[in-house]
Short mmCIF file of C-alpha atoms in Angstrom, two decimals:
data_model
loop_
_atom_site.label_atom_id
_atom_site.label_comp_id
_atom_site.label_asym_id
_atom_site.label_seq_id
_atom_site.Cartn_x
_atom_site.Cartn_y
_atom_site.Cartn_z
CA MET A 1 -16.99 18.88 50.68
CA THR A 2 -18.16 15.35 49.67
CA THR A 3 -15.59 12.66 50.09
CA ILE A 4 -15.61 9.36 47.98
CA GLU A 5 -13.37 6.43 48.52
CA TYR A 6 -12.01 4.18 45.72
CA ASP A 7 -9.11 1.68 45.58
CA VAL A 8 -7.40 3.74 42.89
CA VAL A 9 -7.65 7.33 41.67
CA VAL A 10 -6.20 8.13 38.27
CA ILE A 11 -5.55 11.74 37.20
CA GLY A 12 -5.91 12.02 33.44
CA ALA A 13 -8.28 10.22 31.16
CA GLY A 14 -6.19 9.77 28.13
CA PRO A 15 -5.32 6.40 26.68
CA VAL A 16 -2.78 5.83 29.52
CA GLY A 17 -5.20 6.68 32.30
CA GLU A 18 -8.06 4.73 30.82
CA ASN A 19 -5.80 1.70 30.52
CA VAL A 20 -4.69 1.93 34.08
CA ALA A 21 -8.12 2.28 35.31
CA ASP A 22 -9.37 -0.60 33.12
CA ARG A 23 -6.57 -2.96 34.38
CA VAL A 24 -7.39 -2.08 38.03
CA VAL A 25 -11.11 -2.76 37.59
CA ARG A 26 -10.42 -5.99 35.67
CA GLY A 27 -8.32 -6.99 38.65
CA GLY A 28 -11.09 -6.65 41.06
CA LEU A 29 -10.51 -3.25 42.45
CA THR A 30 -12.47 0.09 42.15
CA ALA A 31 -11.22 2.91 40.24
CA ALA A 32 -12.17 6.71 39.52
CA ILE A 33 -10.69 8.73 36.79
CA VAL A 34 -10.29 12.58 36.74
CA GLU A 35 -10.32 14.56 33.57
CA ARG A 36 -10.31 18.40 33.05
CA GLU A 37 -10.71 18.22 29.24
CA LEU A 38 -11.99 15.53 26.92
CA VAL A 39 -12.01 11.90 27.98
CA GLY A 40 -9.77 10.14 25.40
CA GLY A 41 -6.96 12.68 25.75
CA GLU A 42 -4.28 14.16 23.36
CA CYS A 43 -4.11 11.09 21.22
CA SER A 44 -7.77 10.84 20.39
CA TYR A 45 -8.41 14.54 19.50
CA TRP A 46 -5.17 16.32 18.84
CA ALA A 47 -2.48 13.85 18.02
CA CYS A 48 -2.31 10.14 16.81
CA MET A 49 -5.70 9.67 15.23
CA PRO A 50 -6.53 13.13 13.72
CA THR A 51 -2.96 13.60 12.35
CA LYS A 52 -2.80 10.23 10.74
CA ALA A 53 -6.21 10.98 9.15
CA LEU A 54 -4.76 14.15 7.68
CA LEU A 55 -1.86 12.21 6.29
CA ARG A 56 -3.63 8.93 4.87
CA SER A 57 -5.62 10.45 1.92
CA ALA A 58 -2.51 12.03 0.40
CA SER A 59 -0.52 8.74 0.97
CA ALA A 60 -3.28 6.75 -0.76
CA LEU A 61 -3.14 9.22 -3.64
CA ARG A 62 0.59 9.00 -3.99
CA ALA A 63 0.45 5.20 -4.02
CA ALA A 64 -2.01 5.13 -6.83
CA ARG A 65 -0.10 7.68 -8.95
CA GLN A 66 2.87 5.44 -8.65
CA LEU A 67 1.36 2.46 -10.33
CA PRO A 68 0.65 2.21 -14.02
CA GLY A 69 -3.02 1.29 -14.47
CA ALA A 70 -4.03 2.92 -11.27
CA ARG A 71 -2.32 6.21 -12.26
CA GLU A 72 -4.59 6.57 -15.25
CA ALA A 73 -7.58 6.34 -13.10
CA VAL A 74 -6.73 9.29 -10.96
CA THR A 75 -8.35 12.30 -12.51
CA GLY A 76 -8.18 14.89 -9.75
CA ASP A 77 -6.32 16.27 -6.82
CA LEU A 78 -7.14 15.81 -2.97
CA ASP A 79 -10.53 17.08 -1.87
CA VAL A 80 -9.25 19.15 1.10
CA ALA A 81 -12.71 19.58 2.59
CA ALA A 82 -13.22 15.83 2.42
CA VAL A 83 -9.75 15.09 4.07
CA LEU A 84 -10.60 17.71 6.88
CA GLY A 85 -14.07 16.06 7.23
CA ARG A 86 -12.51 12.56 7.66
CA ARG A 87 -10.09 14.02 10.10
CA ASP A 88 -13.06 15.44 12.15
CA SER A 89 -14.78 12.10 12.21
CA PHE A 90 -11.59 10.44 13.65
CA ALA A 91 -11.48 13.25 16.27
CA SER A 92 -15.22 12.36 17.06
CA HIS A 93 -15.85 16.08 16.25
CA TRP A 94 -14.13 16.90 19.55
CA GLN A 95 -16.92 15.28 21.52
CA ASP A 96 -16.16 12.59 24.04
CA ASP A 97 -19.53 10.90 24.51
CA GLY A 98 -18.33 7.62 23.15
CA GLN A 99 -15.30 7.56 25.44
CA VAL A 100 -17.42 8.43 28.44
CA SER A 101 -19.90 5.61 27.37
CA TRP A 102 -16.98 3.15 27.33
CA LEU A 103 -15.89 4.30 30.92
CA GLU A 104 -19.32 3.59 32.27
CA SER A 105 -19.46 0.10 30.57
CA ALA A 106 -15.99 -0.66 32.07
CA GLY A 107 -17.19 0.28 35.54
CA ILE A 108 -14.89 3.24 35.97
CA ALA A 109 -16.08 6.19 37.75
CA LEU A 110 -15.52 9.61 36.06
CA HIS A 111 -15.01 12.96 37.87
CA ARG A 112 -14.86 15.89 35.48
CA GLY A 113 -12.61 18.85 36.69
CA HIS A 114 -9.23 19.77 37.71
CA GLY A 115 -7.52 17.27 39.99
CA ARG A 116 -4.91 18.16 42.60
CA ILE A 117 -3.18 15.98 45.03
CA SER A 118 -4.01 17.46 48.47
CA SER A 119 -2.19 14.79 50.75
CA ALA A 120 -1.20 11.21 50.66
CA ARG A 121 -3.73 9.06 48.72
CA THR A 122 -6.03 12.10 48.29
CA VAL A 123 -7.03 14.02 45.24
CA GLU A 124 -9.41 17.06 45.34
CA VAL A 125 -11.37 17.70 42.20
CA ALA A 126 -12.57 21.24 41.33
CA GLY A 127 -15.45 20.44 39.33
CA VAL A 128 -16.80 22.22 36.17
CA ASP A 129 -19.91 23.07 38.23
CA GLY A 130 -17.73 24.86 40.93
CA VAL A 131 -18.20 22.09 43.48
CA THR A 132 -15.05 20.45 44.91
CA THR A 133 -15.00 16.64 45.68
CA ARG A 134 -12.44 14.94 47.69
CA LEU A 135 -11.34 11.44 46.33
CA THR A 136 -9.42 9.16 48.46
CA ALA A 137 -7.55 6.20 47.44
CA ARG A 138 -7.14 3.00 49.50
CA HIS A 139 -4.04 1.82 47.45
CA ALA A 140 -2.84 4.18 44.82
CA VAL A 141 -2.94 7.43 42.97
CA VAL A 142 -1.75 7.36 39.37
CA VAL A 143 -0.55 10.49 37.57
CA ALA A 144 -1.34 10.18 33.89
CA THR A 145 -1.59 13.81 32.95
CA GLY A 146 0.58 13.63 29.72
CA SER A 147 2.53 16.41 28.36
CA SER A 148 1.94 19.65 26.14
CA ALA A 149 3.76 21.26 23.48
CA LEU A 150 6.95 23.18 24.65
CA LEU A 151 7.02 26.78 23.59
CA PRO A 152 10.55 28.00 23.53
CA ASP A 153 11.72 31.56 24.63
CA ILE A 154 11.95 33.17 21.22
CA PRO A 155 11.36 36.91 21.42
CA GLY A 156 7.79 37.72 20.11
CA LEU A 157 6.78 34.09 19.67
CA ARG A 158 3.97 33.92 22.35
CA GLU A 159 2.50 37.20 21.26
CA ALA A 160 2.46 35.83 17.66
CA ALA A 161 -0.26 33.15 18.60
CA PRO A 162 1.62 30.24 17.28
CA TRP A 163 0.16 26.96 16.44
CA SER A 164 1.07 23.91 18.52
CA SER A 165 0.52 20.31 17.49
CA ARG A 166 -3.15 20.80 18.82
CA GLU A 167 -3.93 23.60 16.36
CA ALA A 168 -2.28 21.86 13.40
CA ALA A 169 -4.31 18.63 14.10
CA SER A 170 -7.67 20.46 14.43
CA ALA A 171 -7.00 23.24 11.86
CA GLY A 172 -10.40 24.13 10.14
CA SER A 173 -8.66 25.50 7.06
CA VAL A 174 -5.23 25.16 5.36
CA PRO A 175 -3.01 28.18 5.50
CA ARG A 176 -1.58 29.46 2.22
CA ARG A 177 1.90 29.60 3.91
CA LEU A 178 3.01 27.51 6.89
CA ALA A 179 6.25 27.89 8.70
CA ILE A 180 7.32 25.14 11.05
CA ILE A 181 9.88 25.58 13.74
CA GLY A 182 11.36 22.14 14.66
CA GLY A 183 12.46 18.97 12.82
CA GLY A 184 11.20 16.14 14.80
CA VAL A 185 8.41 13.74 14.24
CA VAL A 186 5.65 16.32 14.44
CA ALA A 187 7.39 18.75 12.22
CA ALA A 188 8.12 16.09 9.62
CA GLU A 189 4.63 14.77 9.68
CA MET A 190 2.87 18.14 9.51
CA ALA A 191 5.21 19.29 6.74
CA THR A 192 4.09 16.25 4.79
CA ALA A 193 0.38 16.75 5.53
CA PHE A 194 0.19 20.41 4.94
CA ALA A 195 2.20 20.35 1.73
CA ALA A 196 -0.24 17.71 0.35
CA LEU A 197 -3.07 19.86 1.44
CA GLY A 198 -1.69 22.82 -0.56
CA SER A 199 0.19 24.85 1.84
CA SER A 200 3.60 26.45 0.86
CA VAL A 201 5.66 24.94 3.77
CA THR A 202 8.94 26.10 5.28
CA VAL A 203 10.71 23.96 7.94
CA LEU A 204 13.35 25.56 10.16
CA ALA A 205 15.16 22.29 11.35
CA ARG A 206 18.02 23.66 13.62
CA ASP A 207 19.17 20.22 14.62
CA GLY A 208 18.28 18.56 11.26
CA LEU A 209 15.33 16.49 10.25
CA LEU A 210 14.43 13.46 12.39
CA PRO A 211 17.69 13.80 14.28
CA SER A 212 16.91 10.93 16.64
CA ALA A 213 16.48 8.41 13.85
CA GLU A 214 19.12 6.75 11.73
CA PRO A 215 20.73 9.45 9.38
CA PHE A 216 19.46 7.82 6.24
CA ALA A 217 15.82 8.24 7.45
CA GLY A 218 16.13 12.05 7.79
CA GLU A 219 17.98 12.28 4.50
CA LEU A 220 15.29 10.30 2.62
CA VAL A 221 12.32 12.39 4.15
CA THR A 222 14.24 15.61 3.50
CA GLU A 223 14.68 14.73 -0.19
CA SER A 224 11.05 13.75 -0.40
CA LEU A 225 9.81 16.82 1.18
CA ARG A 226 11.86 19.15 -1.15
CA GLU A 227 10.52 17.10 -4.03
CA ALA A 228 7.02 18.02 -2.81
CA GLY A 229 7.90 21.75 -2.80
CA VAL A 230 8.75 22.11 0.96
CA SER A 231 11.53 24.36 1.76
CA VAL A 232 13.67 22.46 4.34
CA ARG A 233 16.24 24.70 6.07
CA LEU A 234 18.55 22.42 7.88
CA GLY A 235 20.49 24.15 10.77
CA ALA A 236 18.18 27.17 10.52
CA GLU A 237 17.42 28.65 13.87
CA ALA A 238 14.48 31.05 14.71
CA VAL A 239 15.49 33.91 16.79
CA SER A 240 12.45 36.20 16.56
CA VAL A 241 8.91 36.03 15.53
CA GLU A 242 6.29 38.73 15.07
CA ARG A 243 2.72 38.80 13.66
CA ASP A 244 1.67 42.17 12.06
CA ALA A 245 -1.69 43.77 12.06
CA SER A 246 -2.76 42.01 8.85
CA GLY A 247 -1.90 38.62 10.32
CA VAL A 248 1.40 37.91 8.45
CA VAL A 249 4.03 36.10 10.65
CA ARG A 250 7.65 37.09 10.07
CA ILE A 251 10.33 35.00 11.46
CA GLY A 252 13.96 36.03 11.81
CA THR A 253 16.73 33.45 11.78
CA ALA A 254 20.20 33.40 13.16
CA SER A 255 21.64 33.79 9.68
CA GLY A 256 19.70 37.11 9.22
CA GLU A 257 17.10 35.67 6.85
CA ARG A 258 13.44 36.70 7.32
CA ILE A 259 10.56 34.14 6.45
CA GLU A 260 6.94 35.15 6.08
CA ALA A 261 4.11 32.88 6.73
CA ASP A 262 0.26 32.92 7.50
CA GLU A 263 0.67 30.53 10.43
CA VAL A 264 3.75 29.29 12.36
CA LEU A 265 3.77 25.74 13.86
CA VAL A 266 6.15 25.25 16.89
CA ALA A 267 7.20 21.65 17.25
CA VAL A 268 10.34 21.53 19.32
CA GLY A 269 9.45 19.19 22.17
CA ARG A 270 7.08 18.59 25.08
CA THR A 271 6.68 19.67 28.71
CA PRO A 272 5.01 17.70 31.35
CA ASN A 273 1.52 18.53 32.70
CA THR A 274 2.56 18.53 36.34
CA GLN A 275 2.43 22.35 37.08
CA ASP A 276 -0.73 22.44 39.06
CA ILE A 277 -1.53 19.02 40.24
CA GLY A 278 -0.45 19.32 43.95
CA LEU A 279 3.16 18.07 43.69
CA ASP A 280 4.47 20.83 45.95
CA GLY A 281 2.27 19.53 48.63
CA ILE A 282 4.03 16.14 48.69
CA GLY A 283 7.54 17.26 48.35
CA LEU A 284 7.88 17.16 44.58
CA ALA A 285 8.56 19.97 42.15
CA PRO A 286 5.61 21.34 40.14
CA GLY A 287 6.22 21.38 36.46
CA ALA A 288 8.85 18.61 36.57
CA TRP A 289 8.88 15.25 34.87
CA LEU A 290 8.14 12.42 37.36
CA ALA A 291 11.05 9.91 37.78
CA VAL A 292 9.78 6.37 38.51
CA ASP A 293 11.28 3.09 39.57
CA ASP A 294 10.97 -0.17 37.42
CA THR A 295 7.34 -0.66 38.61
CA LEU A 296 6.58 2.98 37.72
CA ARG A 297 6.31 4.14 41.33
CA VAL A 298 7.17 7.91 41.67
CA VAL A 299 10.65 8.28 43.22
CA GLY A 300 10.22 10.22 46.34
CA GLY A 301 6.51 10.26 46.11
CA GLY A 302 5.69 7.50 48.71
CA GLU A 303 4.60 3.88 48.03
CA TRP A 304 1.10 4.99 46.90
CA LEU A 305 2.07 7.33 44.11
CA TYR A 306 2.65 6.16 40.45
CA ALA A 307 3.23 7.96 37.13
CA ALA A 308 2.56 6.51 33.59
CA GLY A 309 2.99 7.77 30.07
CA ASP A 310 4.47 10.96 28.83
CA VAL A 311 4.64 12.47 32.40
CA ASN A 312 7.38 10.09 33.49
CA ARG A 313 9.45 10.91 30.38
CA ARG A 314 10.52 7.29 29.79
CA VAL A 315 9.11 7.18 26.20
CA LEU A 316 6.69 9.86 24.85
CA LEU A 317 4.63 7.55 22.69
CA THR A 318 0.94 6.67 23.05
CA HIS A 319 1.50 2.90 22.60
CA GLN A 320 4.42 2.76 25.11
CA GLY A 321 2.35 4.67 27.50
CA LYS A 322 -0.41 2.13 27.17
CA TYR A 323 2.01 -0.56 27.74
CA GLN A 324 3.24 1.14 31.02
CA ALA A 325 -0.38 1.51 31.99
CA ARG A 326 -1.04 -2.28 31.73
CA ALA A 327 2.07 -2.87 34.02
CA VAL A 328 0.98 -0.19 36.40
CA GLY A 329 -2.56 -1.40 36.74
CA ASP A 330 -1.44 -5.02 37.25
CA VAL A 331 1.18 -4.21 39.82
CA ILE A 332 -1.13 -2.07 41.81
CA VAL A 333 -3.62 -5.05 41.90
CA ALA A 334 -0.85 -7.46 42.88
CA ARG A 335 0.34 -5.27 45.76
CA ALA A 336 -3.25 -4.58 46.89
CA LYS A 337 -3.98 -8.42 47.16
CA GLY A 338 -0.58 -9.31 48.59
CA ALA A 339 0.36 -11.22 45.51
CA LYS A 340 3.92 -11.65 44.21
CA VAL A 341 5.46 -8.70 42.25
CA GLU A 342 7.14 -9.82 39.09
CA ASP A 343 9.58 -6.95 38.87
CA GLY A 344 12.65 -8.64 37.14
CA ARG A 345 13.60 -7.96 33.58
CA TRP A 346 10.71 -8.61 31.24
CA GLY A 347 8.43 -9.34 34.24
CA ARG A 348 4.73 -8.72 34.19
CA HIS A 349 4.88 -5.77 36.39
CA VAL A 350 7.64 -3.63 34.80
CA ALA A 351 8.03 -1.87 31.45
CA THR A 352 11.29 -3.32 30.36
CA ALA A 353 10.53 -2.53 26.62
CA ASP A 354 10.98 1.16 27.46
CA GLU A 355 14.70 0.65 27.68
CA ARG A 356 15.71 -0.90 24.26
CA ALA A 357 12.68 -2.25 22.35
CA VAL A 358 10.51 0.77 21.67
CA PRO A 359 8.79 0.77 18.20
CA GLN A 360 7.96 3.91 16.28
CA VAL A 361 6.55 4.94 12.97
CA VAL A 362 6.94 8.43 11.37
CA PHE A 363 4.02 8.81 8.82
CA THR A 364 5.96 10.84 6.28
CA ASP A 365 6.79 9.99 2.68
CA PRO A 366 8.69 7.74 2.80
CA GLU A 367 7.37 6.22 6.20
CA ILE A 368 10.12 5.51 8.83
CA ALA A 369 9.52 2.56 11.02
CA SER A 370 12.01 1.63 13.73
CA VAL A 371 12.45 -0.28 16.91
CA GLY A 372 15.26 -0.45 19.49
CA LEU A 373 18.56 1.34 19.20
CA THR A 374 20.02 3.29 16.25
CA ALA A 375 23.62 2.36 15.45
CA ALA A 376 24.91 5.41 17.26
CA ALA A 377 22.87 4.78 20.36
CA ALA A 378 23.98 1.15 20.50
CA ALA A 379 27.66 2.25 20.24
CA ALA A 380 27.11 4.84 22.97
CA ALA A 381 25.59 2.12 25.15
CA GLY A 382 28.92 0.27 24.87
CA LEU A 383 27.72 -2.65 22.71
CA ARG A 384 30.04 -4.20 20.18
CA ILE A 385 27.78 -3.90 17.08
CA ARG A 386 27.76 -4.65 13.42
CA VAL A 387 25.51 -2.52 11.19
CA VAL A 388 23.85 -4.25 8.21
CA ASP A 389 22.21 -2.21 5.50
CA TYR A 390 20.23 -3.22 2.40
CA ASP A 391 18.48 -1.40 -0.35
CA LEU A 392 14.83 -1.93 0.32
CA GLY A 393 13.95 -1.07 -3.23
CA ALA A 394 15.94 -4.13 -4.53
CA VAL A 395 13.55 -6.59 -2.89
CA ALA A 396 11.25 -8.22 -5.33
CA GLY A 397 8.08 -7.55 -3.40
CA ALA A 398 9.08 -3.86 -3.22
CA SER A 399 9.40 -3.53 -7.01
CA LEU A 400 5.82 -5.09 -7.24
CA HIS A 401 4.40 -2.81 -4.50
CA THR A 402 5.42 0.44 -6.25
CA ASP A 403 7.35 1.40 -9.44
CA GLY A 404 10.49 3.01 -8.49
CA TYR A 405 10.31 1.96 -4.94
CA LYS A 406 12.95 3.85 -2.91
CA GLY A 407 13.78 2.75 0.58
CA HIS A 408 16.47 1.39 2.85
CA ALA A 409 16.69 -1.18 5.69
CA ARG A 410 19.16 -1.41 8.55
CA MET A 411 19.86 -4.04 11.19
CA VAL A 412 22.07 -3.41 14.19
CA VAL A 413 23.41 -6.63 15.62
CA ASP A 414 24.95 -7.07 19.12
CA GLU A 415 27.96 -9.03 18.09
CA ASP A 416 28.57 -10.70 21.48
CA ARG A 417 25.00 -12.12 21.85
CA LYS A 418 24.33 -12.45 18.11
CA VAL A 419 20.94 -10.78 18.47
CA ILE A 420 19.31 -7.73 16.73
CA VAL A 421 19.15 -4.58 19.02
CA GLY A 422 18.05 -2.18 16.37
CA PHE A 423 16.06 -2.20 13.15
CA THR A 424 15.02 0.71 10.84
CA LEU A 425 13.05 0.69 7.67
CA ALA A 426 12.50 3.65 5.42
CA GLY A 427 10.03 3.38 2.40
CA PRO A 428 6.54 3.35 1.22
CA ASP A 429 4.12 1.46 3.60
CA VAL A 430 6.70 0.05 5.88
CA ALA A 431 4.75 0.76 8.95
CA GLU A 432 3.06 -2.66 9.09
CA LEU A 433 6.49 -4.41 8.71
CA ILE A 434 8.09 -3.27 11.95
CA HIS A 435 6.33 -5.61 14.51
CA ALA A 436 8.31 -8.48 13.20
CA ALA A 437 11.52 -6.71 14.25
CA THR A 438 9.87 -5.71 17.54
CA ILE A 439 9.32 -9.47 18.31
CA ALA A 440 12.84 -10.41 17.30
CA ILE A 441 14.37 -7.67 19.55
CA VAL A 442 11.98 -8.38 22.60
CA GLY A 443 12.36 -12.11 22.17
CA GLU A 444 16.18 -11.75 21.80
CA VAL A 445 15.93 -14.29 18.94
CA PRO A 446 19.40 -15.46 17.87
CA LEU A 447 20.44 -14.84 14.27
CA ASP A 448 20.93 -18.43 13.75
CA ARG A 449 17.17 -19.10 14.68
CA LEU A 450 16.13 -16.17 12.43
CA TRP A 451 17.39 -18.05 9.36
CA HIS A 452 14.55 -20.50 9.87
CA ALA A 453 11.99 -17.67 9.78
CA VAL A 454 11.30 -17.79 6.06
CA PRO A 455 9.71 -14.74 4.50
CA ALA A 456 6.92 -15.31 2.03
CA TYR A 457 7.86 -14.47 -1.70
CA PRO A 458 7.29 -12.01 -3.26
CA THR A 459 6.72 -9.70 -0.27
CA VAL A 460 8.78 -6.69 1.13
CA SER A 461 9.40 -8.69 4.10
CA GLU A 462 12.03 -10.67 2.13
CA VAL A 463 14.35 -7.95 3.26
CA TRP A 464 14.76 -10.09 6.37
CA LEU A 465 16.48 -12.70 4.31
CA ARG A 466 18.55 -10.28 2.24
CA LEU A 467 19.76 -8.68 5.61
CA LEU A 468 20.77 -11.99 7.00
CA GLU A 469 22.46 -12.95 3.87
CA THR A 470 24.38 -9.70 3.99
CA TYR A 471 25.36 -10.42 7.54
CA GLY A 472 26.51 -13.94 6.57
CA ARG A 473 25.56 -17.23 7.89
#
């Protein structure tokens, strides 16, 4: 068996693993990355990029149809083949040549195959060619293997060959009828996408739609989906699934209803990709989420083992995983060189934003953009809060943006510190507005200072002024 030594070995070449390796190399260390599938990971081929490509064309068409003058210029419906073709291009046609080329240019060694931790600082890679290579790390091993779709124990579900988010994102055709089990972000976005592409969609949302968001967000998206012809069954629970010989899927619910579909998408959560990476050999549980400290070292894994991205369950979002990756790469370099570790709150080597400043956009109609805590989460955290709401459609810029603009804005204020701890926007094209709120929350900008951040007129961002006026100077 060939043994190769590097300063750092990263298991997983998704966006998180790539960013860890890049920061390590930029810091003057050597790095190898191990990948058993496509370099670029879930986000590049089965999640962020292809799913947003599926959604974008319909969003643009809706926007045009809502504006007089533009509406009259629209003479047809979506070209489904063109939408799928554009999606394919954003997924690089499921080829990773470009990503591999980037690794080479960044000076990062790639080892294709399945990586398992065999002992401290050692990863054995079973290559696709059948040859096993031993990689040893002078300083650190980083687990960045991500997560996979969770498949619940519903009788008959596995045998029915359900779609996960992967199959939905890469579907080669649009099913006539699509049933979705789940009510989170994936369920809401894929219901939006496939309804626009022509599917008859049924959503079984046992816990409601977008249950982790502010209540008005789920309500607005539910209303919009129903207007688009989607059957949204709030509180409905799937208890059985079967696919007959003709391919028809039949779903039984707890209420006794039976729903028929041509495909069923399961979107009820994620599970960590840690089942077969050698955790049992170092005293950790296979298949478990990896708990980490503030510098993202694995608790109980020794000073050499780190975990970043979905696998540590702090925040299951690509951009937050990349943020963690930068912190991990930098702290490994600092420790390797004996430099000072900045591990205080908001320090360079910690991922403080994971706690209370996580931005997220749900690309439904309307879009939902949020950062920080919901009102319920802030209250549960023991904060003395004030909730400030405003009709986003009443802002001058919104009325110019779209006729009949319907939306809502909420600001959650920590009354003791007079700073914003949560912000949610619901409305057409609000995704690009959320970073201002992210800066306000991360910077802990006092409300008195925010009065001096004057929004340009007439833009939708004027909602900041309206929220502050509602709060009261």
